[in-house]
Short mmCIF file of C-alpha atoms in Angstrom, two decimals:
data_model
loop_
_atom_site.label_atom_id
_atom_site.label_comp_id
_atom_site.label_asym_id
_atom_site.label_seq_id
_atom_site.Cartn_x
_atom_site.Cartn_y
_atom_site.Cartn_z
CA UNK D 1 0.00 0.00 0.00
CA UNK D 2 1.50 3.09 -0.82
CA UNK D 3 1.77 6.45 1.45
CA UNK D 4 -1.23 8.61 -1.02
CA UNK D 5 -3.24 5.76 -0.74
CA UNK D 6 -2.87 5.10 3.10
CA UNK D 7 -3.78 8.57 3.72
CA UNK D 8 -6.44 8.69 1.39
CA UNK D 9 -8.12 5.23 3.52
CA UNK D 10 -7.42 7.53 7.02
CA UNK D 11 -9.06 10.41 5.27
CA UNK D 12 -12.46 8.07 4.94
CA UNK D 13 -12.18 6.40 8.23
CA UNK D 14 -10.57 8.64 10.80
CA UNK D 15 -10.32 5.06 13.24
CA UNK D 16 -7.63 3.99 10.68
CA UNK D 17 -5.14 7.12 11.73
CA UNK D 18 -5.88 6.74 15.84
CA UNK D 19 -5.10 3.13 15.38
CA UNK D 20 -1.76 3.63 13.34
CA UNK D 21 -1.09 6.48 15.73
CA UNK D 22 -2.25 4.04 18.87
CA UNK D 23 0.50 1.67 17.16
CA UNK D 24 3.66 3.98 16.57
CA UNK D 25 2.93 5.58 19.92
CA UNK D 26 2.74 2.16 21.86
CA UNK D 27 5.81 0.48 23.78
CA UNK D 28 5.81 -2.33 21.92
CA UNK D 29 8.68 -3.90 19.17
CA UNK D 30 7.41 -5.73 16.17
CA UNK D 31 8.82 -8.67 15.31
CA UNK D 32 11.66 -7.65 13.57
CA UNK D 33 12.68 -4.91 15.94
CA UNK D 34 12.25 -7.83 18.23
CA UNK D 35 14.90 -10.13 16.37
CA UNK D 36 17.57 -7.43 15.65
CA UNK D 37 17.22 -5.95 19.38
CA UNK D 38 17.71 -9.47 21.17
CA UNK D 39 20.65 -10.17 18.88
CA UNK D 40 22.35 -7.42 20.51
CA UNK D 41 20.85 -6.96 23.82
CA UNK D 42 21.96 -8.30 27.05
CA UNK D 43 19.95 -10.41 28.66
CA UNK D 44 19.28 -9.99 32.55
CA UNK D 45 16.62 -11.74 34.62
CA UNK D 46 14.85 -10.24 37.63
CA UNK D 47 12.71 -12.16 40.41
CA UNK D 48 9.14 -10.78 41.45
CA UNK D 49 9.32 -7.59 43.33
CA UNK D 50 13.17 -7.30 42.25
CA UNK D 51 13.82 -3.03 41.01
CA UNK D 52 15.64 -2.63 37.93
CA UNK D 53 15.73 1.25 38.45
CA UNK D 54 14.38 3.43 40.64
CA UNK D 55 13.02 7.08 40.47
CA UNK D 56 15.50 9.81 40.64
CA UNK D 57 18.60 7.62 39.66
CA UNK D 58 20.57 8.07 36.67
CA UNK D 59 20.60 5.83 33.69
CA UNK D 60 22.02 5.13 30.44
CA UNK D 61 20.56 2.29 29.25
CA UNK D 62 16.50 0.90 27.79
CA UNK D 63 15.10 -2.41 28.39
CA UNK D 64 12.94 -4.65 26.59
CA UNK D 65 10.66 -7.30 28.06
CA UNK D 66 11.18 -10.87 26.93
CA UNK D 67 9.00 -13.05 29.34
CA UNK D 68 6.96 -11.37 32.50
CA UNK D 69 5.99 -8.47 32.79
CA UNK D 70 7.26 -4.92 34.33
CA UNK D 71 5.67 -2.12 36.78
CA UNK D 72 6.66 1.81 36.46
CA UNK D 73 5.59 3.61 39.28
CA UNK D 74 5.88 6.77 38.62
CA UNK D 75 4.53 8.04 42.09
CA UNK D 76 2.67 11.55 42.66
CA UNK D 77 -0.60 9.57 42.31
CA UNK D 78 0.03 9.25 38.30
CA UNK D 79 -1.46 5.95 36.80
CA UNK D 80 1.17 2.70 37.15
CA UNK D 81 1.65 1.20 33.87
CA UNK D 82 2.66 -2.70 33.91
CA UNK D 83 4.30 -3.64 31.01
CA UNK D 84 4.16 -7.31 29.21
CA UNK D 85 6.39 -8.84 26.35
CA UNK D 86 7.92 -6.78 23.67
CA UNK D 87 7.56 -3.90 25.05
CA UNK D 88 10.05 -1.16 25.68
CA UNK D 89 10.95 1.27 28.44
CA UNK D 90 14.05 3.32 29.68
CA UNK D 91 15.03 4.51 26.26
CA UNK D 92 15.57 8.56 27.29
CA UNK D 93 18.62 7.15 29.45
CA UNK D 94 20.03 5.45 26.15
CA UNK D 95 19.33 8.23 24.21
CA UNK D 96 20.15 11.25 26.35
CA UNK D 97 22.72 10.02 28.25
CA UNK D 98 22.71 9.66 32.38
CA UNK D 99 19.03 10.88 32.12
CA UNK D 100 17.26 10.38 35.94
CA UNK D 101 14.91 7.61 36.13
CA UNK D 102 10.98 8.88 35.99
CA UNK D 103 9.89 5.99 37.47
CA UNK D 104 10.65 2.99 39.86
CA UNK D 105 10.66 -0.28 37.47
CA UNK D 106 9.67 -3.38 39.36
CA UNK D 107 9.36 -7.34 38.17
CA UNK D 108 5.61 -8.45 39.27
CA UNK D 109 6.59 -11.60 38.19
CA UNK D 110 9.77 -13.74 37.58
CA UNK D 111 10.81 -11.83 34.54
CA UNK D 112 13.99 -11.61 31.99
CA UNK D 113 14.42 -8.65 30.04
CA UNK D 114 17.10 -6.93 27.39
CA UNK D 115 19.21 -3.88 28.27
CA UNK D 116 21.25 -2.31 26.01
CA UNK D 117 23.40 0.44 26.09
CA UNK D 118 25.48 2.84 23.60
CA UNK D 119 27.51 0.42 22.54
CA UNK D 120 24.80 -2.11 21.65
CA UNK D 121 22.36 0.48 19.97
CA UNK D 122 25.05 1.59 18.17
CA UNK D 123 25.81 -2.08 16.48
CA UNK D 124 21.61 -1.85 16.06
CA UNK D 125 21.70 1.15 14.10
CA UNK D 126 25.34 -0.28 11.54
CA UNK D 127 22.78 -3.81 11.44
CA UNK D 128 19.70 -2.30 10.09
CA UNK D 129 19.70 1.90 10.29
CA UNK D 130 16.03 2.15 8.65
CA UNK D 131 14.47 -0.22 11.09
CA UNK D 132 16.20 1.89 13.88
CA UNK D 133 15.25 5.30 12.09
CA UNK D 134 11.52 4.07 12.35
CA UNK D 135 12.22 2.58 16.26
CA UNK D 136 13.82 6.27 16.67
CA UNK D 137 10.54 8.13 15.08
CA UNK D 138 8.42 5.66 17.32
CA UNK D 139 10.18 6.59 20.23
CA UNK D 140 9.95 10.40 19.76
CA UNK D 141 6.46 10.49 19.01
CA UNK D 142 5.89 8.13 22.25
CA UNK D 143 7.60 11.35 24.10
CA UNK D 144 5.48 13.74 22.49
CA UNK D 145 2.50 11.98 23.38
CA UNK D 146 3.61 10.74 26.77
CA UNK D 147 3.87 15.25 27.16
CA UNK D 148 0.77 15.71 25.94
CA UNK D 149 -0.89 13.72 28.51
CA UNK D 150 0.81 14.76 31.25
CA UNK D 151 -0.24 18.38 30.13
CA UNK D 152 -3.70 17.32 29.99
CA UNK D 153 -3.25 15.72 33.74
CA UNK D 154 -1.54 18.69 34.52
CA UNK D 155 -4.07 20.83 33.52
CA UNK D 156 -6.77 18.78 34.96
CA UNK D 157 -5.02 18.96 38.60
CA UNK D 158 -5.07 22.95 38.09
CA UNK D 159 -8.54 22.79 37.45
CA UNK D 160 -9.55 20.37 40.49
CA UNK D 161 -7.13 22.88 42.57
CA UNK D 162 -8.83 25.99 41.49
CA UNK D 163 -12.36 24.31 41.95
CA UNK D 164 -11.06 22.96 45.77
CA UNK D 165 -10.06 26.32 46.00
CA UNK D 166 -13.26 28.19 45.28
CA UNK D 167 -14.68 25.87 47.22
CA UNK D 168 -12.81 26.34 50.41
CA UNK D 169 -13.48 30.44 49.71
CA UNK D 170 -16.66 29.54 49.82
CA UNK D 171 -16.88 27.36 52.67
CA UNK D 172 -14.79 29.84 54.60
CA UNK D 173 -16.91 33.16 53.50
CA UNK D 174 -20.25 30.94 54.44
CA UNK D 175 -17.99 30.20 57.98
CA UNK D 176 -17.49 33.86 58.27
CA UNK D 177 -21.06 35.01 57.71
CA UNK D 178 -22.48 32.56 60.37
CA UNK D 179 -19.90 33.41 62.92
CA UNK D 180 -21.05 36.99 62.44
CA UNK D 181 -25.18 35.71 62.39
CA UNK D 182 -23.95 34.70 65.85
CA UNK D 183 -22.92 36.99 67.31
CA UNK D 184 -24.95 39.76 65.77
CA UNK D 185 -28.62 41.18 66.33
CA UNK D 186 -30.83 40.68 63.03
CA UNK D 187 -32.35 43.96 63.82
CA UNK D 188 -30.01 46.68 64.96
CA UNK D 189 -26.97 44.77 63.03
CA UNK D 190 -25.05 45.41 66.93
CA UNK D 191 -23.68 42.64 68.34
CA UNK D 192 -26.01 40.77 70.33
CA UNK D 193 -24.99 39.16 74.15
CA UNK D 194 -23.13 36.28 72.36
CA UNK D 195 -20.87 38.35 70.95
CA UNK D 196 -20.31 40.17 74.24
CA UNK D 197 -19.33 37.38 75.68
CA UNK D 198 -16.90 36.68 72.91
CA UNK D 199 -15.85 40.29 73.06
CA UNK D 200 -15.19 40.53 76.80
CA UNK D 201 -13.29 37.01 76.53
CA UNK D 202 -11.14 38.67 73.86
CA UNK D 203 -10.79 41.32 76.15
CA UNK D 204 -9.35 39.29 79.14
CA UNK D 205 -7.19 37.46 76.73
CA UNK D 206 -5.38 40.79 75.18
CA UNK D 207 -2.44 42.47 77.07
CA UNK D 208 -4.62 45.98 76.86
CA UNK D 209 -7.28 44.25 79.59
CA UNK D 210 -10.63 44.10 79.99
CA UNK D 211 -12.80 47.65 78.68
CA UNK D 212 -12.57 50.48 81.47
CA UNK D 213 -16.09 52.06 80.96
CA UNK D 214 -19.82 51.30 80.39
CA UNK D 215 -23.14 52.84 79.34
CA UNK D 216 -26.40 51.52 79.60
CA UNK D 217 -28.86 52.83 77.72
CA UNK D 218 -32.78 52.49 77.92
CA UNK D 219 -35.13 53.51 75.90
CA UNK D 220 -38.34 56.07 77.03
CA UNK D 221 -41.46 55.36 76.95
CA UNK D 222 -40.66 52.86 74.09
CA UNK D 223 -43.93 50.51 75.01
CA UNK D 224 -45.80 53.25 74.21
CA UNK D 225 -44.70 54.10 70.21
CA UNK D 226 -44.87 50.51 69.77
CA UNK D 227 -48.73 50.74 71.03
CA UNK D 228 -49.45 54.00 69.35
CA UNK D 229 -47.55 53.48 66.06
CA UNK D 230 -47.24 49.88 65.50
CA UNK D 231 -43.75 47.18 65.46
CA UNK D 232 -42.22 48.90 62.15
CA UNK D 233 -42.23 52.12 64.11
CA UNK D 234 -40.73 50.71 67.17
CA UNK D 235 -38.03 48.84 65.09
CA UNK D 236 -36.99 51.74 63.06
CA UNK D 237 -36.44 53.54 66.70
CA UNK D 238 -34.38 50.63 67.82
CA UNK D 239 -32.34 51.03 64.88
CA UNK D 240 -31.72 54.67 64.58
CA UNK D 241 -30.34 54.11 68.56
CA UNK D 242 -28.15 51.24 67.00
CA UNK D 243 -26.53 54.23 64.42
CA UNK D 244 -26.08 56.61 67.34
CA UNK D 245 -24.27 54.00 69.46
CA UNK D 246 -22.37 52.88 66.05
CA UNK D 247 -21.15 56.29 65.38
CA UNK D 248 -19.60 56.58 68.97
CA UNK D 249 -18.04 53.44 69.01
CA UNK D 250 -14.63 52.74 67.89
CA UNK D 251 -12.78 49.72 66.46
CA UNK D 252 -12.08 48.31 69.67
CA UNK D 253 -15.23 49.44 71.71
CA UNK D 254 -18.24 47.18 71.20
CA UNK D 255 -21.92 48.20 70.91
CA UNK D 256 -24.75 46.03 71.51
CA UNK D 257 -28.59 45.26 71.80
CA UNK D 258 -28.79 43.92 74.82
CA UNK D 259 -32.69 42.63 74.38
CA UNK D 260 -35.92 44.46 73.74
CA UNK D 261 -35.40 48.52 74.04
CA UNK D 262 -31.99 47.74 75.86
CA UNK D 263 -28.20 48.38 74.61
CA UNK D 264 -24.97 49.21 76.23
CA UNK D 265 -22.04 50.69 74.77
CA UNK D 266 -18.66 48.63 76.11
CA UNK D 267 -15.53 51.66 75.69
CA UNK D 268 -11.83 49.65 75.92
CA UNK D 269 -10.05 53.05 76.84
CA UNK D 270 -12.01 55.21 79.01
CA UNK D 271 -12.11 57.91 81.47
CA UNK D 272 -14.75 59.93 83.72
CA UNK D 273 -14.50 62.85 80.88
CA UNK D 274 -14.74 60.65 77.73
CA UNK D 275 -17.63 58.42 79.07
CA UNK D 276 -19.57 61.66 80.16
CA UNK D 277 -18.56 63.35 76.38
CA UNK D 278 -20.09 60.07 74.57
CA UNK D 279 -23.09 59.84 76.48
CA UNK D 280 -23.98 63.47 76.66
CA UNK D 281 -23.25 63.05 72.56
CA UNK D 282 -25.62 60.26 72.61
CA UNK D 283 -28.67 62.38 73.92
CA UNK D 284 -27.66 64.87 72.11
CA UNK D 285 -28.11 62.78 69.15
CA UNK D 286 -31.25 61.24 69.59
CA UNK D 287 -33.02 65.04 70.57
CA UNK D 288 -31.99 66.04 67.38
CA UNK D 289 -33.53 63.31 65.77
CA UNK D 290 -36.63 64.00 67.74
CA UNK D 291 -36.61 67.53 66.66
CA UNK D 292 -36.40 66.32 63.03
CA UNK D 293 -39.38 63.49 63.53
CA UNK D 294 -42.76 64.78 62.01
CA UNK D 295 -45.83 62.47 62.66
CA UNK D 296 -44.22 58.48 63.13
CA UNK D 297 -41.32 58.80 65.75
CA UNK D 298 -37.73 58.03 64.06
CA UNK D 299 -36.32 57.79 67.76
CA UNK D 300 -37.21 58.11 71.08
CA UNK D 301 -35.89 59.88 74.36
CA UNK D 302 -33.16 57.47 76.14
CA UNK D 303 -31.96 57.15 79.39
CA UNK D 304 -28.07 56.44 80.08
CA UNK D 305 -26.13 54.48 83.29
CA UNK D 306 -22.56 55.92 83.75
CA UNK D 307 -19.93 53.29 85.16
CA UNK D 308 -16.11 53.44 85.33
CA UNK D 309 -15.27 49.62 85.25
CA UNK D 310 -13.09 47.85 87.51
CA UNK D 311 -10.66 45.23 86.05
CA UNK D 312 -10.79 43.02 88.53
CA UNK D 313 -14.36 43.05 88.57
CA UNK D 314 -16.71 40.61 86.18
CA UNK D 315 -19.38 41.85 83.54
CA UNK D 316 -22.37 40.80 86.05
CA UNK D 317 -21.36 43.06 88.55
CA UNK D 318 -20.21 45.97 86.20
CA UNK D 319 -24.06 45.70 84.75
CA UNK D 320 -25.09 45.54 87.89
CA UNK D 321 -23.97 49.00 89.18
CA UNK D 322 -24.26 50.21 85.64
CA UNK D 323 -28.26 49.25 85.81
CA UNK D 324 -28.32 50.56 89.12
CA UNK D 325 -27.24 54.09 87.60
CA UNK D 326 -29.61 53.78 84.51
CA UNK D 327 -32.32 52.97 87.70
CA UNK D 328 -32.00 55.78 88.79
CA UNK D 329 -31.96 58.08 85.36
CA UNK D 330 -35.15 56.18 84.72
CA UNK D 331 -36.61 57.51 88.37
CA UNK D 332 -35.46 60.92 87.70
CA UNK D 333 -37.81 61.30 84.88
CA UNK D 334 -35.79 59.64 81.99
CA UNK D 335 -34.20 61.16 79.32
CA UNK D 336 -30.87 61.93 80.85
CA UNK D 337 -27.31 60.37 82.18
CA UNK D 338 -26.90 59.29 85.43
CA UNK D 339 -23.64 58.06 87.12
CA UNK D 340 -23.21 54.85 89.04
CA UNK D 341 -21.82 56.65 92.66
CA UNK D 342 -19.27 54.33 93.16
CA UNK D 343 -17.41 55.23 90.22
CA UNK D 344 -16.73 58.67 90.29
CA UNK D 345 -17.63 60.80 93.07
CA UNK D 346 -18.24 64.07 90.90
CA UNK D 347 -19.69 62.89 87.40
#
């Protein structure tokens, strides 16, 4: 059969060209390779589970199989190819010269096999150069192939890593976001009294200390705008005292809804004249919002308990004298600060 005409018969039935290409890509001698190859080969036999080579080491030699058959392991979870008779392996040593091993080649069963080096491929190619041309164009395309697929696996693994990786994002973001539904009020968007608890163990753990002043804060009257306006109106006041509290509060304070009409502002550096600024700043805030309310109330009047906190102390009895305080604003009429007494004898 001529070349035109072979290409003509692969043109009409494209399995005719994989299957040559399946054949000059495969391991395997024909017949005649076979011959001239074990007339100058050296022949070596290896018991089961006996390594010809191993990974990593350099070699300068190829192998073919005459009886049993051959493992390469070439590790990194890549498919282990067992090899049977007449096929080939190891021929990148021979032709590139001490070329490290890719793989660990291992008898599975009572085997002998061919090696050859320079010298003996060199007597192949004065015996019969065209039969050693084709071995040689064999061989090459083998490589190319043998590249190909390992780009392909290659690529594959960079896709699984990118999707793993996506996926962890994911998993971490969705983590994230129910840590923070935690510890947060649905409401207000303050932290709720799980995440003062987390906050005030943070606190004890970092070499600043626990937070040195409080402020309780109560709503007014709030009962009554939820009976005379309705739940909307009573949750938009709850959150426009959430913004107030927000916009005093800095990275390392911590504001929070309490429960109900209740909140408390937690302030990690604080003194008698910085507490009194940020809750006169609060009232200040919400009468301005007051003034500014036509009809529905946007806010309501607040009042505030004043505590300097004592480190040694724990958060039930800081609340404790801090509600005491906030008591007593309440009594007073509402709508203002009060100090806890033990904390500062002059507020």
């Amino acid at each position: 059969m001529t070349g035109k005409v072979a290409a003509i018969m692969c043109e009409q039935e494209p399995g005719i060209a994989e299957t040559a290409m399946a054949e000059i890509v495969h391991a395997i001698l024909s017949s005649a390779e076979f011959a001239l190859f074990a007339e100058f080969g050296q022949q070596k036999r290896l018991a089961k589970g006996e390594h010809l080579f191993q990974r990593g080491q350099a070699g300068d030699t190829m192998y073919v199989i005459v009886s049993g058959g051959i493992e390469l392991d070439f590790g990194d979870d890549l498919v282990v190819k067992s090899l049977g008779a007449n096929e080939f392996f190891g021929e990148l040593g021979l032709l590139i010269g001490d070329h490290p091993r890719s793989a660990d080649a291992r008898a599975i069963t009572d085997s002998e096999v061919l090696e050859l080096g320079n010298a003996d491929f060199q007597r192949l190619v004065d015996r019969d150069p065209g039969l050693v041309a084709y071995f040689l164009r064999r061989t090459i395309m083998r490589v190319v192939s043998n590249e190909q697929v390992l780009i392909r696996q290659l690529r594959r693994r960079n896709h699984d890593l990118e999707t793993a990786l996506d996926n962890l994002y994911v998993t971490t973001h969705q983590l994230t976001h129910t840590r923070e539904l935690v510890r947060t009020d649905e409401l207000t968007g303050l932290h709720n009294r799980r995440g003062l608890a987390l906050y005030l163990q943070d606190c004890r753990n970092h070499a600043d200390g626990p937070p040195q002043g409080l402020l309780l804060i109560d709503c007014d009257h709030f009962k009554q705008v939820n009976d005379e306006h309705g739940h909307q109106a009573g949750d938009r006041v709850l959150q426009s005292v959430a913004n107030i509290l927000r916009s005093v509060a800095t990275e390392t304070d911590l504001a929070c809804r309490l429960g109900g009409d209740e909140f408390c502002l937690l302030l990690r550096s604080a003194s008698a004249g910085s507490l009194q600024h940020a809750a006169e700043f609060i009232l200040s805030a919400v009468h301005g919002l007051m003034d500014r309310g036509h009809g529905v109330p946007h806010v309501c009047p607040v009042s505030i308990g004043v505590r300097l906190l004592e480190p040694h102390a724990d958060w039930s009895e800081w609340y404790a004298r801090a509600d005491n305080a906030l008591y007593q604003a309440k009594r007073l009429g509402g709508n203002r600060l009060h100090w806890s007494r033990a904390a500062t004898a002059s507020p």
